[in-house]
Coordinates of C-alpha atoms and ligand atoms in Angstrom, one line a residue:
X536 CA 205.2 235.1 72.5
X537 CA 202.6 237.0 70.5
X538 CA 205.0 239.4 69.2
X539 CA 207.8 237.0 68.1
X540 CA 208.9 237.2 64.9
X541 CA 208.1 234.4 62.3
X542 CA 208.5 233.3 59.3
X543 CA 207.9 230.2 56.5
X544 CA 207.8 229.1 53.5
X545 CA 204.0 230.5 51.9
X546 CA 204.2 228.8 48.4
X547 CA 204.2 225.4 47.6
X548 CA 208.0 223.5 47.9
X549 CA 209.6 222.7 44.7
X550 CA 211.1 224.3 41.7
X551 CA 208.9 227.3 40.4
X552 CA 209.6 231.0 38.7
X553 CA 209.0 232.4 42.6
X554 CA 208.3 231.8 46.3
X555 CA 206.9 233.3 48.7
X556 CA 208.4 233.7 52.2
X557 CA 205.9 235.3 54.9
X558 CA 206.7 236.6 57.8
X559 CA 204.8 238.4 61.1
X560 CA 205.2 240.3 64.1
X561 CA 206.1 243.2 66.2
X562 CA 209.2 244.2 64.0
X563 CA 209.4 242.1 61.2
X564 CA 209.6 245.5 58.8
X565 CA 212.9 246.3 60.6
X566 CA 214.3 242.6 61.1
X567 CA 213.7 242.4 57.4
X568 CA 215.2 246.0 56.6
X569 CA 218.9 245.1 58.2
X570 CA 219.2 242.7 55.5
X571 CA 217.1 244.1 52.5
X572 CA 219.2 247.1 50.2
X573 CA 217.4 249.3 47.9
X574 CA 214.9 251.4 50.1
X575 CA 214.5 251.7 53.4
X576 CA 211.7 249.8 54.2
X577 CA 210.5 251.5 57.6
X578 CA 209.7 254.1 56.1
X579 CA 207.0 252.7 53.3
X580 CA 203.7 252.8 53.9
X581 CA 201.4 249.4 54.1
X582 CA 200.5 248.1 51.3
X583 CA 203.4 248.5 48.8
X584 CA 205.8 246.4 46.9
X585 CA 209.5 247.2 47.1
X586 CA 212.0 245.9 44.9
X587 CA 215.5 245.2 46.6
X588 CA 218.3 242.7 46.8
X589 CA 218.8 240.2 50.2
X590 CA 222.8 240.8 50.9
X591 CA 224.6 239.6 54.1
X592 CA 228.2 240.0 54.6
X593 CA 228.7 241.1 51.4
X594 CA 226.9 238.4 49.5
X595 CA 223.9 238.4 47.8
X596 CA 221.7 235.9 48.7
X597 CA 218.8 237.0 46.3
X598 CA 217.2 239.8 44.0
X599 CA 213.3 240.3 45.8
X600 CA 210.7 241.7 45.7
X601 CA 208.9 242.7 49.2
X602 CA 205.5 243.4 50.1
X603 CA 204.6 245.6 53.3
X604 CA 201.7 245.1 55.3
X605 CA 201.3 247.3 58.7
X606 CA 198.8 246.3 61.5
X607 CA 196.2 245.9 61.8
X608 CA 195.6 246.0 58.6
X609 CA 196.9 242.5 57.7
X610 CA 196.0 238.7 57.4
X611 CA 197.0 238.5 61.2
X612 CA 196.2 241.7 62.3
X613 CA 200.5 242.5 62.8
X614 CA 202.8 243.9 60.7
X615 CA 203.6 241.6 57.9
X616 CA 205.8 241.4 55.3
X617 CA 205.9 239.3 52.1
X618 CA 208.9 238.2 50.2
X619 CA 209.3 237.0 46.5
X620 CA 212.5 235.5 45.6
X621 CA 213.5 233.2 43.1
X622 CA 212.0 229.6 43.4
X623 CA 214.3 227.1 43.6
X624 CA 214.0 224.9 46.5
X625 CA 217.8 226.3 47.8
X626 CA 217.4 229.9 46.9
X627 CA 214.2 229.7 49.0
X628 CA 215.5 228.1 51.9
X629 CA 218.7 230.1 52.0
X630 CA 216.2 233.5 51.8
X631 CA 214.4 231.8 54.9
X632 CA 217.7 231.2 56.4
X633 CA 219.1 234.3 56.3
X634 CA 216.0 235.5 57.9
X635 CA 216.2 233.3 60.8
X636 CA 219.5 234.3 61.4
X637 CA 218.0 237.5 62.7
X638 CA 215.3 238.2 65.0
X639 CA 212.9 235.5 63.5
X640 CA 212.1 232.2 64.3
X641 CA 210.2 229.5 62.3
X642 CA 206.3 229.7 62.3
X643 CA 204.9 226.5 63.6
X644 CA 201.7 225.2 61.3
X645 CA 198.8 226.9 61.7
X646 CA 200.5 230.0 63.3
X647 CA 199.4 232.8 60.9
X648 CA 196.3 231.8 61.2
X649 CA 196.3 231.4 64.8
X650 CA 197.4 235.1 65.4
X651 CA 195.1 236.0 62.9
X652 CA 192.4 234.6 65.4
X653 CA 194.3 235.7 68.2
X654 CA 194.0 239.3 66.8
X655 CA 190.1 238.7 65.9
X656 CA 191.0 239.2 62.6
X657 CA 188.5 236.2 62.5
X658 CA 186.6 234.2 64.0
X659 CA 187.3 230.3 64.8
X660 CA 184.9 229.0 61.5
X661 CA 186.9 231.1 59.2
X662 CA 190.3 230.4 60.4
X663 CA 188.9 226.3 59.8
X664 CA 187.5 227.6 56.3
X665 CA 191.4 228.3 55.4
X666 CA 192.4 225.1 56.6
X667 CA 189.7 223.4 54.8
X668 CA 189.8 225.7 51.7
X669 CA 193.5 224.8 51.2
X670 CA 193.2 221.3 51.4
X671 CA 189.5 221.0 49.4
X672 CA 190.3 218.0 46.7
X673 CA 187.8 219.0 44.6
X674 CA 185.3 222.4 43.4
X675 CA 182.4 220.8 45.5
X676 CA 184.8 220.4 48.8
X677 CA 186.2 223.7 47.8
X678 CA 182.6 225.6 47.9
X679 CA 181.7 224.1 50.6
X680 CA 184.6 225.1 52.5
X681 CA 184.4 228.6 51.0
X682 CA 181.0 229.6 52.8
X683 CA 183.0 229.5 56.0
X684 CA 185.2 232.5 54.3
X685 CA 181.5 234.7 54.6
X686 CA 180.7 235.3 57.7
X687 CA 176.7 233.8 57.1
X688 CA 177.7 230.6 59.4
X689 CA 178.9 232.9 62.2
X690 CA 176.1 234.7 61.8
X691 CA 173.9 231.8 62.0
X692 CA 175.6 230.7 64.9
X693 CA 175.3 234.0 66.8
X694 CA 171.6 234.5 66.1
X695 CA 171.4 230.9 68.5
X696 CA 173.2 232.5 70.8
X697 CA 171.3 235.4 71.1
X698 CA 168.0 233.9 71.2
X699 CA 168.9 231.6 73.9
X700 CA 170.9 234.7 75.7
X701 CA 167.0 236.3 75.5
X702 CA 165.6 233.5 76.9
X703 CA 167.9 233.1 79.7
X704 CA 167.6 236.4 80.2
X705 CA 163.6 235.9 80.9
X706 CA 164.2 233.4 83.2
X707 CA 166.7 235.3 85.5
X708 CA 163.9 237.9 85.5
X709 CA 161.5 235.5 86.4
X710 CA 163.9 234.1 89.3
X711 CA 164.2 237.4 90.5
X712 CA 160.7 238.3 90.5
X713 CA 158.8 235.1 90.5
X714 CA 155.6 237.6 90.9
X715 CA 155.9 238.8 87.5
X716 CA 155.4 235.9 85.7
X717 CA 154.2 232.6 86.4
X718 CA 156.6 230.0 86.1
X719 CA 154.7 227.4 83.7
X720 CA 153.2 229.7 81.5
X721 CA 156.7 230.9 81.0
X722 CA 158.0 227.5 80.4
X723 CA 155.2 226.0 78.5
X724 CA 153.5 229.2 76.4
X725 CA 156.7 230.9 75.7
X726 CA 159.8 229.2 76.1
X727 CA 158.6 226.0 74.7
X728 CA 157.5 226.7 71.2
X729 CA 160.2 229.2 70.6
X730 CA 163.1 226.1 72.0
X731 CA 161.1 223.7 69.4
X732 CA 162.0 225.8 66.6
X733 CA 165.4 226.2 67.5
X734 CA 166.1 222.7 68.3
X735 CA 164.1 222.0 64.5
X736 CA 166.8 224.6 63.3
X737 CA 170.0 223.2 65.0
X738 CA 169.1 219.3 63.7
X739 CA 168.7 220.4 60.0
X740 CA 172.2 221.8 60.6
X741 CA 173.4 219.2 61.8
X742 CA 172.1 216.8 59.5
X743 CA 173.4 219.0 56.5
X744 CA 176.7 219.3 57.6
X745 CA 177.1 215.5 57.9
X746 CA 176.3 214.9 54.9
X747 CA 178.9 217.8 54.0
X748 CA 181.2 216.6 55.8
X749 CA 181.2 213.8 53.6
X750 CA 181.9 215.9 50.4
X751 CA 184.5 217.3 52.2
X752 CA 186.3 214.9 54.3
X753 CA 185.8 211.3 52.5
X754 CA 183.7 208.2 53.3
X755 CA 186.1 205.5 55.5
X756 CA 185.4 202.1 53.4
X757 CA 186.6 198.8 54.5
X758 CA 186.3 196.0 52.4
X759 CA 184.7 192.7 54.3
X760 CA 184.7 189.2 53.1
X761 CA 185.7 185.4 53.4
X762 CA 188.9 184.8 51.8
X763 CA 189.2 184.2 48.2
X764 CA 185.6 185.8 47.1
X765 CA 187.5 188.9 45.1
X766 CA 188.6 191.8 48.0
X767 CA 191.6 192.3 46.6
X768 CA 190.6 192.0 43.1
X769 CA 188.1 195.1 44.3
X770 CA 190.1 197.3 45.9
X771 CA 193.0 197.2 42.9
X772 CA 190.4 198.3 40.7
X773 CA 188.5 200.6 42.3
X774 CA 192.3 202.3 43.2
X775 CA 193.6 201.7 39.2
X776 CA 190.6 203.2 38.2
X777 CA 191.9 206.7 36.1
X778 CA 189.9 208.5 38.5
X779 CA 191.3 207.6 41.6
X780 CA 193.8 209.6 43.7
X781 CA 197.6 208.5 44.8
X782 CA 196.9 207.1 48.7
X783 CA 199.5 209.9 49.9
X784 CA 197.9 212.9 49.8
X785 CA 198.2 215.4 52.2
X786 CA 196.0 216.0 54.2
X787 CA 194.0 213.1 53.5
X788 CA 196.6 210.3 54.4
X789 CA 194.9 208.4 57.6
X790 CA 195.8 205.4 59.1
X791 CA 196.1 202.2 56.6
X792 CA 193.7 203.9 54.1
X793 CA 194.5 202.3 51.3
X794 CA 193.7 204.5 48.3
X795 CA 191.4 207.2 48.0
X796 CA 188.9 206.9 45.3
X797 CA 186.9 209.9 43.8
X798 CA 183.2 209.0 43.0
X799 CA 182.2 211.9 41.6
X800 CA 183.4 214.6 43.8
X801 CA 182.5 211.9 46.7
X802 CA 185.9 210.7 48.2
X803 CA 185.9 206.9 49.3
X804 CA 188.8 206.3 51.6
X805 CA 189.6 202.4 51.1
X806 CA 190.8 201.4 54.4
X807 CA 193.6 198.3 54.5
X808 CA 192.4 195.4 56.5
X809 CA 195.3 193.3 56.9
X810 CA 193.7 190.2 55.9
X811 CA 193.0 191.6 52.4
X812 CA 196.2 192.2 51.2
X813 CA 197.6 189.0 53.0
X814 CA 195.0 186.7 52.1
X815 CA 195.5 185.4 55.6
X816 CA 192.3 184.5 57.0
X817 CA 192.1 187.7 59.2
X818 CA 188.9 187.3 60.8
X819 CA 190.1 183.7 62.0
X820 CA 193.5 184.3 62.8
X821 CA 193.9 187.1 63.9
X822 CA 190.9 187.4 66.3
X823 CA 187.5 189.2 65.1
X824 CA 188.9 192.2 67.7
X825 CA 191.1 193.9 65.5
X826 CA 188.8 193.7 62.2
X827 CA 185.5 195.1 63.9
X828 CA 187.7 197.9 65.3
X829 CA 188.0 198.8 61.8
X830 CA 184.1 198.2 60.9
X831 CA 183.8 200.4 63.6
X832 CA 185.6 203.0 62.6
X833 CA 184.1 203.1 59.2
X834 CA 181.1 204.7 57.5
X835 CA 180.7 202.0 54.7
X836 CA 181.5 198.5 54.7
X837 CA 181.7 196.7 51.0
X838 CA 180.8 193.1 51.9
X839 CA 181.9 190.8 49.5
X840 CA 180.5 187.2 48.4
X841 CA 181.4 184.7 45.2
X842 CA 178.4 184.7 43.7
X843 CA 179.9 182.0 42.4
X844 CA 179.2 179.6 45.4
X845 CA 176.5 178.4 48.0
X846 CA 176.5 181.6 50.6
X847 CA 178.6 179.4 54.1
X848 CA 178.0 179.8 58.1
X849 CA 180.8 182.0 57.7
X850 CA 179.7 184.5 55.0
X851 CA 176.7 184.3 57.5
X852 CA 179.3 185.6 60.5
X853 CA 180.4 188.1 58.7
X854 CA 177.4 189.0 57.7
X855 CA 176.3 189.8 61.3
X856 CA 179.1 191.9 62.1
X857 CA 178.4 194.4 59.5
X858 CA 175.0 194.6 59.3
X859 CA 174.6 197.2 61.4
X860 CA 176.8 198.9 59.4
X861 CA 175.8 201.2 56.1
X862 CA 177.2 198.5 54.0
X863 CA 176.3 196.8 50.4
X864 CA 176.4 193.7 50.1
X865 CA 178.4 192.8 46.3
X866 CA 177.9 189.3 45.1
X867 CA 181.3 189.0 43.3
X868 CA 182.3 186.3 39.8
X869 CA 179.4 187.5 38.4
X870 CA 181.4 185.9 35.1
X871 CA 181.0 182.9 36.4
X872 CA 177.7 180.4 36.7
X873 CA 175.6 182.2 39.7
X874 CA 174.5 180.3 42.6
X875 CA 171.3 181.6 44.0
X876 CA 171.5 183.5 47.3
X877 CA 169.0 185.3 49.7
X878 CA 171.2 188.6 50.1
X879 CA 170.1 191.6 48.3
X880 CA 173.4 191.7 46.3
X881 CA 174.9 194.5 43.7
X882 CA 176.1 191.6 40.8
X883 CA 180.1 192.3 39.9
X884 CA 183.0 190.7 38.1
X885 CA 185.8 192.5 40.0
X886 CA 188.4 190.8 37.0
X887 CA 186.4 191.9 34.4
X888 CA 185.6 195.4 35.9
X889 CA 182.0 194.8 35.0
X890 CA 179.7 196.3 37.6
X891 CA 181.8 199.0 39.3
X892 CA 179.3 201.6 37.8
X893 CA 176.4 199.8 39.6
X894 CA 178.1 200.0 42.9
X895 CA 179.0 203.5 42.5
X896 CA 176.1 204.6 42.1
X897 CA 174.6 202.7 45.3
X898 CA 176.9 204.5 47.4
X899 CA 176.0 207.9 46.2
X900 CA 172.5 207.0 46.6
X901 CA 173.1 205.2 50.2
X902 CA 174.5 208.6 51.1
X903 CA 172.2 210.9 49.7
X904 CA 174.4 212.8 48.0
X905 CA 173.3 213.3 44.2
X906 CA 170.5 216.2 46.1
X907 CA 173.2 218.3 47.9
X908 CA 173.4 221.5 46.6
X909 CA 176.4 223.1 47.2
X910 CA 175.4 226.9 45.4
X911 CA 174.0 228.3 48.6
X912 CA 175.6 226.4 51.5
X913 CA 175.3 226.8 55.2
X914 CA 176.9 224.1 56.5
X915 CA 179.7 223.4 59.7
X916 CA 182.8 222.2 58.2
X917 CA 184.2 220.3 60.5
X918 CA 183.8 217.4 63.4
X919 CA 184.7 219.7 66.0
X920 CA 182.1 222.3 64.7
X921 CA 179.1 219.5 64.6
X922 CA 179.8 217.9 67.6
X923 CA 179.5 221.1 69.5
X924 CA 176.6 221.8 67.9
X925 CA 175.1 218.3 68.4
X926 CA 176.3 219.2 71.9
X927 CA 174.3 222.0 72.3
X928 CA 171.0 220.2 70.5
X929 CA 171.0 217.7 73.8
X930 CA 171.7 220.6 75.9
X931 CA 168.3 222.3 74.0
X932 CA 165.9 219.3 74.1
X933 CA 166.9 218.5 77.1
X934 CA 165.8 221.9 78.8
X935 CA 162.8 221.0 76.5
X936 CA 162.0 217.9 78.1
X937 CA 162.7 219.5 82.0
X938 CA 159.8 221.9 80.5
X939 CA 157.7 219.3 79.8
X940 CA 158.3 217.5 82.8
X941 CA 157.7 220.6 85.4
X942 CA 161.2 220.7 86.3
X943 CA 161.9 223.9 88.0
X944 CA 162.8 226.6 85.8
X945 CA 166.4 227.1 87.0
X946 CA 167.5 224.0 85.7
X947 CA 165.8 224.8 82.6
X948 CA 168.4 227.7 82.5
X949 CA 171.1 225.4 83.5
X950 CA 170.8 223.9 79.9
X951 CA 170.3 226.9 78.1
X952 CA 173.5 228.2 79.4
X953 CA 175.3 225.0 78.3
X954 CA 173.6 225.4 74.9
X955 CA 175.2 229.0 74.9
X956 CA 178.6 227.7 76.3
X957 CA 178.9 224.9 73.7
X958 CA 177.9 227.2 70.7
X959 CA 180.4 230.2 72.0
X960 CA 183.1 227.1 71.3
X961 CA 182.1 226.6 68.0
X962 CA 182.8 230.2 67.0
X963 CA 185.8 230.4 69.5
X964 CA 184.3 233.3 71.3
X965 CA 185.3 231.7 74.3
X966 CA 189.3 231.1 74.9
X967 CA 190.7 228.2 75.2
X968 CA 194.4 227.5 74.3
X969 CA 194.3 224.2 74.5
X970 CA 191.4 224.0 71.8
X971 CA 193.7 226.4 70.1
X972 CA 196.9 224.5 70.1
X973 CA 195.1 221.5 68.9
X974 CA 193.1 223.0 66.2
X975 CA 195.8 225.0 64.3
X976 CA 198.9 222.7 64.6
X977 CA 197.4 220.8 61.8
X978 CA 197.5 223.2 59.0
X979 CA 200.2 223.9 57.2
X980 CA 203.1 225.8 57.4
X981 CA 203.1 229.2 55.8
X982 CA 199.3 229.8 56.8
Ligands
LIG2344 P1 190.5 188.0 48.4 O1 191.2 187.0 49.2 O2 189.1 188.2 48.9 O3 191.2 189.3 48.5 O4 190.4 187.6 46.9 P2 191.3 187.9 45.7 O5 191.0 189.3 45.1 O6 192.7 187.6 46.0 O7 190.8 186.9 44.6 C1 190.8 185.5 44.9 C2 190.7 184.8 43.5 O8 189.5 185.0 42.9 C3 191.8 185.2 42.6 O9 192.3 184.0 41.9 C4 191.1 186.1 41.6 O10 191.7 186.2 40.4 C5 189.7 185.6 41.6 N1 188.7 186.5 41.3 C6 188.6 187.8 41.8 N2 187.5 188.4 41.2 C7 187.0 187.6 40.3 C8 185.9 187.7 39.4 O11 185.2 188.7 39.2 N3 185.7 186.6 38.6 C9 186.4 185.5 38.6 N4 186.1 184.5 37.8 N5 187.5 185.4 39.5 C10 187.8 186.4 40.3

């Protein structure tokens, strides 16, 4: 399967002065050179552009030009070839056609950058990095995602794996010959202080790629409140705002999000509770199940109240299922006469749009984010990256607390080599195609 042939569509669909059509594998030079005139293309060296015309059965299918890339000295690692024809939307896909009607078959998503793993042309952060790089919304995302592109992360990574690889590399030494060091002072004078530190290192990671993650990814806001006190009023104008984004855009399109909203380079994701848009009393009708499923789910709740009126035993209910939550609480008709209230409220006229500003800047403040420097980042990118490494910061306290606790040593070990395992997965250094298939079916074709 690794040497098929494949091909897709590189540049972005639609009308444009060119596209580009990659393909890789064993013998994509040749595949492409039974259908290319003007050179013979087996016999240029990597690295050079060729210019030619596509012709099949007499017809020309398109004037190109076509770039030459030989292993390994390619994106993937194969031999690769790049085409540029003209960019209509049909003049690309009948280029692509004509190339499938040879020894080429479509790329699924991801696959370029699959092989390109495949071949350790790079390692399971970077090949993320592209994913995350292509889809970054903004020039904060889009650094952050770059740092994945420099190796400094994998490097980071590795050094934990190599200290721990040392340590259980002591123990095994001191299973082996128990006479040459004494069990406790190994555990408590040397492998405990030195576990500390690493465990201190692996939490600020953690903790800094969260609040990456954020930049990157979006913040999943649900909108909370008794019917009638302004929800829908909110949402429409945090979405009609000028700065907010169209709800369908790729990549960032999940499950009844609403709209995306752009705070500053922080990405709100309003999420659709039926009962807002219906005005159907969703939290009564339709059972509180389905409505804390999508508390749940989210990372800030807006709870709405009209300011307007006395606060009810069911402003109260609500009130308990979110408070839990990382939620502000937005007293709502602030253009009407105020009734007093004990919540802690942000004061808002949703119709008027006065007090939007106010709330804004509570969220970046509730999430930290005004302090995050993105100019020299180290930061995990993704959910599968942190939970690994969260994974691996039990695995480490926990040999930490077996040390404490006089556990033999040799279970000690068994969690430092779980440490080791789980951070091996986030670099990918360990195989497994399942991970794999996962992982790289949701980028996009071409990459
Ligand atoms: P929802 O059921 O919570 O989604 O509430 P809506 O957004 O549909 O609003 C209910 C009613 O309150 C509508 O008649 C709105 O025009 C009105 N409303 C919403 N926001 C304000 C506001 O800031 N001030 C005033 N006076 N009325 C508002």
């Amino acid at each position: 399967m690794k040497d098929e042939n494949i091909a897709a569509i590189a540049s972005a669909f639609g009308n444009a002065a060119i596209s580009i059509i990659r393909l890789t594998g064993k013998s994509v030079i040749n595949e492409v050179n039974k259908i290319f005139h003007g050179i013979n293309l087996e016999k240029q060296k990597s690295h050079t552009i060729h210019y030619g015309k596509i012709i099949v059965n007499n017809e020309l299918i398109d004037e190109v030009m076509v770039s030459i890339y030989r292993e390994p000295k390619s994106y993937t690692g194969e031999n690769m070839i790049e085409i540029f024809c003209h960019g209509g939307v049909i003049i690309t896909d009948n280029v692509l056609n004509t190339l499938l009607l040879q020894k080429v078959r479509m790329a699924e998503p991801g696959e370029f950058t699959k092989r390109a793993y495949l071949n350790k042309k790079m390692d399971l952060i970077k090949a993320e990095s592209v994913m995350d790089i292509i889809s970054a919304q903004n020039s904060k995302a889009l650094r952050v995602a770059k740092q994945g592109i420099d190796s400094k992360l994998s490097l980071k990574i590795n050094n934990y794996k190599q200290r721990i690889m040392t340590w259980i590399a002591n123990i095994e030494v001191n299973i082996d010959y128990p006479e040459y060091e004494d069990e406790k002072s190994l555990g408590n004078d040397f492998l405990k202080p030195q576990l500390r530190l690493l465990a201190k290192e692996m939490n600020k990671l953690i903790d800094e790629s969260k609040k990456n993650l954020i930049v990157l990814k979006g913040i999943r806001t649900v909108i909370i409140g008794k019917p009638n006190v302004g929800k829908s009023t909110l949402l429409n104008t945090l979405i009609n705002e000028d700065k907010a984004i169209v709800s369908s855009m790729p990549g960032t399109t999940r499950d009844s999000v609403e709209g995306v909203v752009n705070l500053g380079g922080l990405f709100l994701e309003l999420v659709d509770t039926a009962g807002i848009r219906s005005k159907v009393n969703h939290i009564e009708r339709k059972g509180i199940s389905k409505t804390l499923e999508q508390i749940e789910k989210s990372q800030l709740v807006l709870f709405v109240i009209d300011g307007s009126k006395e606060i009810d035993k069911q402003d109260l209910k609500i009130y308990n299922l979110i408070k839990r939550k990382k939620h502000i609480i937005i007293s709502n008709k602030s253009d009407l006469p105020a009734k007093k209230n004990e919540f802690n409220s942000i004061q808002l006229s949703a119709k008027n749009k006065v007090g939007i500003d106010q709330i804004e800047s509570h969220i970046l403040d509730l999430f930290r984010l005004n302090d995050i420097d993105t100019r020299d980042v180290n930061f995990l990118s993704n959910k599968r990256q942190i939970k690994l490494l969260e994974k691996a910061f039990k695995s480490i306290t926990s040999a930490i607390s077996s040390i404490e606790n006089l556990v033999p040593i040799d279970m000690v070990q068994l969690d430092l080599k779980s440490a080791w395992q789980e951070l091996s997965e986030i670099t990918g250094s360990t195989f497994q195609e399942n991970l794999l298939n996962e992982m790289f079916k949701n980028f996009c074709l071409g990459k």
